Amino acid sequence: QQKVQQSPESLSVPEGGMASLNCTSSDRNFQYFWWYRQHSGEGPKALMSIFSDGDKKEGRFTAHLNKASLHVSLHIRDSQPSDSALYFCAVSKPNTNKVVFGTGTRLQVLP
Amino acid sequence: EAAVTQSPRSKVAVTGGKVTLSCHQTNNHDYMYWYRQDTGHGLRLIHYSYVADSTEKGDIPDGYKASRPSQENFSLILELASLSQTAVYFCASSDATGGSSYEQYFGPGTRLTVL
């Protein structure tokens, strides 16, 4: 069964700093990598997806995908206290509506 | 905006009792999912459905049943609740056609405590 590994388990950064999260898939047969964010007491919400090698930028968030190493990272520039949340990486397989989620990285942005 | 609602938002059940968690979506999505969230395990898929009156097993279906009576509604049923089923349960929906890259829209969750 496909596994999605995330690191680190938790991360603290100062307000205004850069947060970097990592994710690796165990299965080369994937279509999209997704990043989801979950604030305390809420359901996860999609941040962005990426399927091509290289960078994808959305505002302060940049995802970087390396298909050869099955690795995706998420970089949050100018981190804000509101970015404090649990971040999930998820991988979808081709032509399927199922995704496999990682165990998450808990980010704390310190004022 | 896409909307997924869940009820109840929290529930305390007794061991061996029956529990039904309900989910309703107004997204007009074909796919619906039930996940459980446990610390250290992330989100794990229990059951999913791609059409009314049909359900499929996910990765951890043992001890759970699902029901999809209509496109909008999807229920998760614990016939004999056990302590190990204490968790937060999330319902989600997604578009079947690949629109939005199969993005999943989640409900707010149901916190279930089995005593």
Short mmCIF file of C-alpha atoms in Angstrom, two decimals:
data_model
loop_
_atom_site.label_atom_id
_atom_site.label_comp_id
_atom_site.label_asym_id
_atom_site.label_seq_id
_atom_site.Cartn_x
_atom_site.Cartn_y
_atom_site.Cartn_z
CA GLN A 1 0.00 0.00 0.00
CA GLN A 2 1.27 3.42 -0.90
CA LYS A 3 2.72 5.43 1.97
CA VAL A 4 3.31 9.14 2.24
CA GLN A 5 6.01 10.25 4.65
CA GLN A 6 6.17 13.77 5.99
CA SER A 7 8.91 15.58 7.86
CA PRO A 8 9.41 17.11 10.28
CA GLU A 9 6.59 16.05 12.60
CA SER A 10 6.53 19.53 14.09
CA LEU A 11 8.14 22.84 13.30
CA SER A 12 8.35 26.24 14.95
CA VAL A 13 9.31 29.39 13.08
CA PRO A 14 9.27 33.06 14.07
CA GLU A 15 6.71 35.37 12.58
CA GLY A 16 8.01 36.62 9.24
CA GLY A 17 10.28 33.61 8.83
CA MET A 18 10.34 30.81 6.25
CA ALA A 19 8.76 27.44 6.99
CA SER A 20 9.77 24.40 4.94
CA LEU A 21 7.82 21.13 4.97
CA ASN A 22 8.76 17.89 3.24
CA CYS A 23 6.88 14.93 1.77
CA THR A 24 7.90 11.73 0.00
CA SER A 25 5.75 9.13 -1.73
CA SER A 26 6.62 5.43 -1.66
CA ASP A 27 4.90 4.82 -5.00
CA ARG A 28 6.07 6.20 -8.33
CA ASN A 29 2.59 5.79 -9.79
CA PHE A 30 1.01 9.09 -8.83
CA GLN A 31 -0.74 11.94 -10.57
CA TYR A 32 -0.88 14.85 -8.17
CA PHE A 33 0.70 15.88 -4.94
CA TRP A 34 -1.55 17.95 -2.74
CA TRP A 35 -1.00 20.12 0.30
CA TYR A 36 -3.87 20.50 2.75
CA ARG A 37 -4.00 22.71 5.84
CA GLN A 38 -6.06 22.02 8.95
CA HIS A 39 -6.64 24.62 11.63
CA SER A 40 -7.58 23.40 15.08
CA GLY A 41 -11.21 22.31 15.29
CA GLU A 42 -11.77 22.43 11.54
CA GLY A 43 -11.62 20.09 8.59
CA PRO A 44 -8.63 20.08 6.23
CA LYS A 45 -8.70 22.54 3.37
CA ALA A 46 -6.74 22.28 0.14
CA LEU A 47 -3.89 24.73 -0.31
CA MET A 48 -2.51 23.70 -3.66
CA SER A 49 -1.69 20.81 -5.95
CA ILE A 50 1.33 20.18 -8.16
CA PHE A 51 2.01 17.56 -10.84
CA SER A 52 4.91 18.97 -12.89
CA ASP A 53 8.56 19.06 -11.93
CA GLY A 54 9.67 22.39 -10.55
CA ASP A 55 8.02 25.15 -8.58
CA LYS A 56 4.44 26.29 -8.25
CA LYS A 57 3.79 29.52 -6.41
CA GLU A 58 0.55 30.74 -4.90
CA GLY A 59 0.98 33.89 -2.87
CA ARG A 60 3.31 33.21 0.06
CA PHE A 61 3.22 29.46 -0.61
CA THR A 62 5.59 27.67 -3.00
CA ALA A 63 5.52 23.95 -3.73
CA HIS A 64 8.50 22.23 -5.31
CA LEU A 65 8.20 18.80 -6.93
CA ASN A 66 11.00 16.43 -7.89
CA LYS A 67 9.38 13.48 -9.62
CA ALA A 68 12.59 11.49 -9.85
CA SER A 69 12.91 11.39 -6.06
CA LEU A 70 9.13 11.33 -5.45
CA HIS A 71 9.61 14.34 -3.19
CA VAL A 72 7.59 17.50 -2.78
CA SER A 73 8.23 20.38 -0.44
CA LEU A 74 6.12 23.32 0.70
CA HIS A 75 7.74 26.62 1.57
CA ILE A 76 5.82 29.33 3.38
CA ARG A 77 7.39 32.75 3.07
CA ASP A 78 6.75 35.54 5.60
CA SER A 79 5.00 33.12 7.98
CA GLN A 80 2.08 34.52 9.97
CA PRO A 81 0.55 33.32 13.24
CA SER A 82 -2.54 32.38 11.22
CA ASP A 83 -0.38 29.84 9.35
CA SER A 84 -0.12 27.84 12.58
CA ALA A 85 -1.88 24.59 11.69
CA LEU A 86 -1.46 20.93 10.77
CA TYR A 87 -0.26 20.49 7.19
CA PHE A 88 -0.97 17.31 5.27
CA CYS A 89 0.64 16.09 2.11
CA ALA A 90 -1.57 13.85 -0.05
CA VAL A 91 -0.94 11.85 -3.21
CA SER A 92 -3.50 10.93 -5.82
CA LYS A 93 -3.13 8.12 -8.33
CA PRO A 94 -3.94 8.50 -12.02
CA ASN A 95 -7.61 8.38 -12.97
CA THR A 96 -8.80 7.85 -9.44
CA ASN A 97 -10.58 10.01 -6.91
CA LYS A 98 -8.74 8.40 -4.01
CA VAL A 99 -5.82 10.02 -2.27
CA VAL A 100 -3.40 8.83 0.38
CA PHE A 101 -2.59 11.28 3.14
CA GLY A 102 0.60 11.64 5.13
CA THR A 103 0.66 11.87 8.91
CA GLY A 104 1.07 15.64 8.90
CA THR A 105 3.47 18.35 10.04
CA ARG A 106 2.38 20.64 12.84
CA LEU A 107 3.56 24.20 12.22
CA GLN A 108 3.67 26.82 14.94
CA VAL A 109 4.45 30.41 14.03
CA LEU A 110 5.66 32.33 17.05
CA PRO A 111 4.70 36.04 17.33
CA GLU B 1 -18.90 27.89 -2.07
CA ALA B 2 -18.73 24.11 -1.79
CA ALA B 3 -20.23 22.90 1.46
CA VAL B 4 -20.02 19.68 3.44
CA THR B 5 -21.83 19.44 6.76
CA GLN B 6 -21.65 16.71 9.39
CA SER B 7 -23.85 15.73 12.29
CA PRO B 8 -23.50 15.38 15.14
CA ARG B 9 -20.38 17.47 15.76
CA SER B 10 -19.56 15.42 18.81
CA LYS B 11 -20.90 12.25 20.34
CA VAL B 12 -20.28 10.05 23.34
CA ALA B 13 -21.22 6.40 22.83
CA VAL B 14 -21.08 3.29 24.98
CA THR B 15 -19.08 0.24 24.05
CA GLY B 16 -21.21 -2.16 22.05
CA GLY B 17 -23.74 0.48 21.07
CA LYS B 18 -24.70 1.55 17.56
CA VAL B 19 -23.48 4.88 16.21
CA THR B 20 -24.50 6.64 13.02
CA LEU B 21 -22.58 9.63 11.70
CA SER B 22 -24.19 11.68 8.96
CA CYS B 23 -22.79 13.79 6.15
CA HIS B 24 -24.53 16.11 3.68
CA GLN B 25 -22.99 17.93 0.72
CA THR B 26 -24.32 20.62 -1.55
CA ASN B 27 -21.42 20.48 -4.01
CA ASN B 28 -23.19 18.27 -6.52
CA HIS B 29 -20.17 15.97 -6.29
CA ASP B 30 -20.36 12.30 -7.17
CA TYR B 31 -17.63 11.10 -4.80
CA MET B 32 -17.96 11.09 -1.02
CA TYR B 33 -15.53 9.76 1.58
CA TRP B 34 -15.27 8.93 5.25
CA TYR B 35 -11.91 9.33 7.01
CA ARG B 36 -10.80 8.97 10.58
CA GLN B 37 -8.09 11.09 12.12
CA ASP B 38 -5.86 9.89 14.91
CA THR B 39 -2.75 11.51 16.24
CA GLY B 40 0.25 10.01 14.49
CA HIS B 41 -1.82 8.39 11.73
CA GLY B 42 -3.04 11.34 9.77
CA LEU B 43 -6.21 10.77 7.76
CA ARG B 44 -7.15 7.21 6.89
CA LEU B 45 -9.87 6.26 4.42
CA ILE B 46 -12.67 4.08 5.82
CA HIS B 47 -15.27 3.94 3.03
CA TYR B 48 -16.08 5.91 -0.07
CA SER B 49 -18.81 6.09 -2.67
CA TYR B 50 -18.99 7.30 -6.26
CA VAL B 51 -22.73 6.88 -6.83
CA ALA B 52 -25.89 6.65 -4.77
CA ASP B 53 -26.78 3.19 -3.39
CA SER B 54 -23.20 1.97 -3.76
CA THR B 55 -20.24 2.07 -1.38
CA GLU B 56 -16.65 0.86 -1.54
CA LYS B 57 -14.20 -0.21 1.14
CA GLY B 58 -11.29 2.05 1.87
CA ASP B 59 -8.08 1.20 3.65
CA ILE B 60 -9.48 0.56 7.14
CA PRO B 61 -13.11 -0.65 6.71
CA ASP B 62 -13.25 -3.23 9.51
CA GLY B 63 -15.89 -2.38 12.12
CA TYR B 64 -17.59 0.20 9.90
CA LYS B 65 -20.42 0.19 7.39
CA ALA B 66 -21.44 2.97 5.05
CA SER B 67 -24.65 3.99 3.35
CA ARG B 68 -25.22 6.37 0.41
CA PRO B 69 -28.99 6.79 0.00
CA SER B 70 -28.67 9.82 -2.30
CA GLN B 71 -26.00 11.87 -4.03
CA GLU B 72 -26.08 14.41 -1.19
CA ASN B 73 -26.00 12.10 1.83
CA PHE B 74 -23.45 9.61 3.10
CA SER B 75 -23.57 7.90 6.50
CA LEU B 76 -21.01 5.98 8.51
CA ILE B 77 -22.37 3.27 10.79
CA LEU B 78 -20.65 1.62 13.73
CA GLU B 79 -22.83 -1.38 14.58
CA LEU B 80 -20.90 -2.32 17.72
CA ALA B 81 -18.82 0.63 18.85
CA SER B 82 -15.48 -0.16 20.46
CA LEU B 83 -12.97 1.86 22.45
CA SER B 84 -10.53 1.77 19.53
CA GLN B 85 -13.02 3.70 17.40
CA THR B 86 -12.62 6.82 19.49
CA ALA B 87 -11.38 9.38 16.95
CA VAL B 88 -12.35 12.39 14.89
CA TYR B 89 -14.26 11.46 11.74
CA PHE B 90 -14.27 13.57 8.59
CA CYS B 91 -16.52 13.42 5.58
CA ALA B 92 -15.36 14.80 2.24
CA SER B 93 -16.59 15.12 -1.33
CA SER B 94 -14.91 15.54 -4.70
CA ASP B 95 -15.75 16.01 -8.33
CA ALA B 96 -15.70 12.80 -10.36
CA THR B 97 -14.48 14.34 -13.58
CA GLY B 98 -11.04 15.48 -12.45
CA GLY B 99 -12.09 19.06 -12.26
CA SER B 100 -9.93 20.94 -9.76
CA SER B 101 -7.51 18.01 -9.88
CA TYR B 102 -9.73 15.85 -7.67
CA GLU B 103 -9.61 18.34 -4.81
CA GLN B 104 -11.44 17.05 -1.76
CA TYR B 105 -13.75 19.29 0.27
CA PHE B 106 -13.99 18.37 3.92
CA GLY B 107 -16.66 18.81 6.54
CA PRO B 108 -15.93 20.16 10.03
CA GLY B 109 -15.58 16.72 11.60
CA THR B 110 -17.34 14.67 14.28
CA ARG B 111 -15.51 13.92 17.51
CA LEU B 112 -16.56 10.46 18.68
CA THR B 113 -15.73 9.20 22.15
CA VAL B 114 -16.53 5.58 22.97
CA LEU B 115 -16.63 4.77 26.68
#
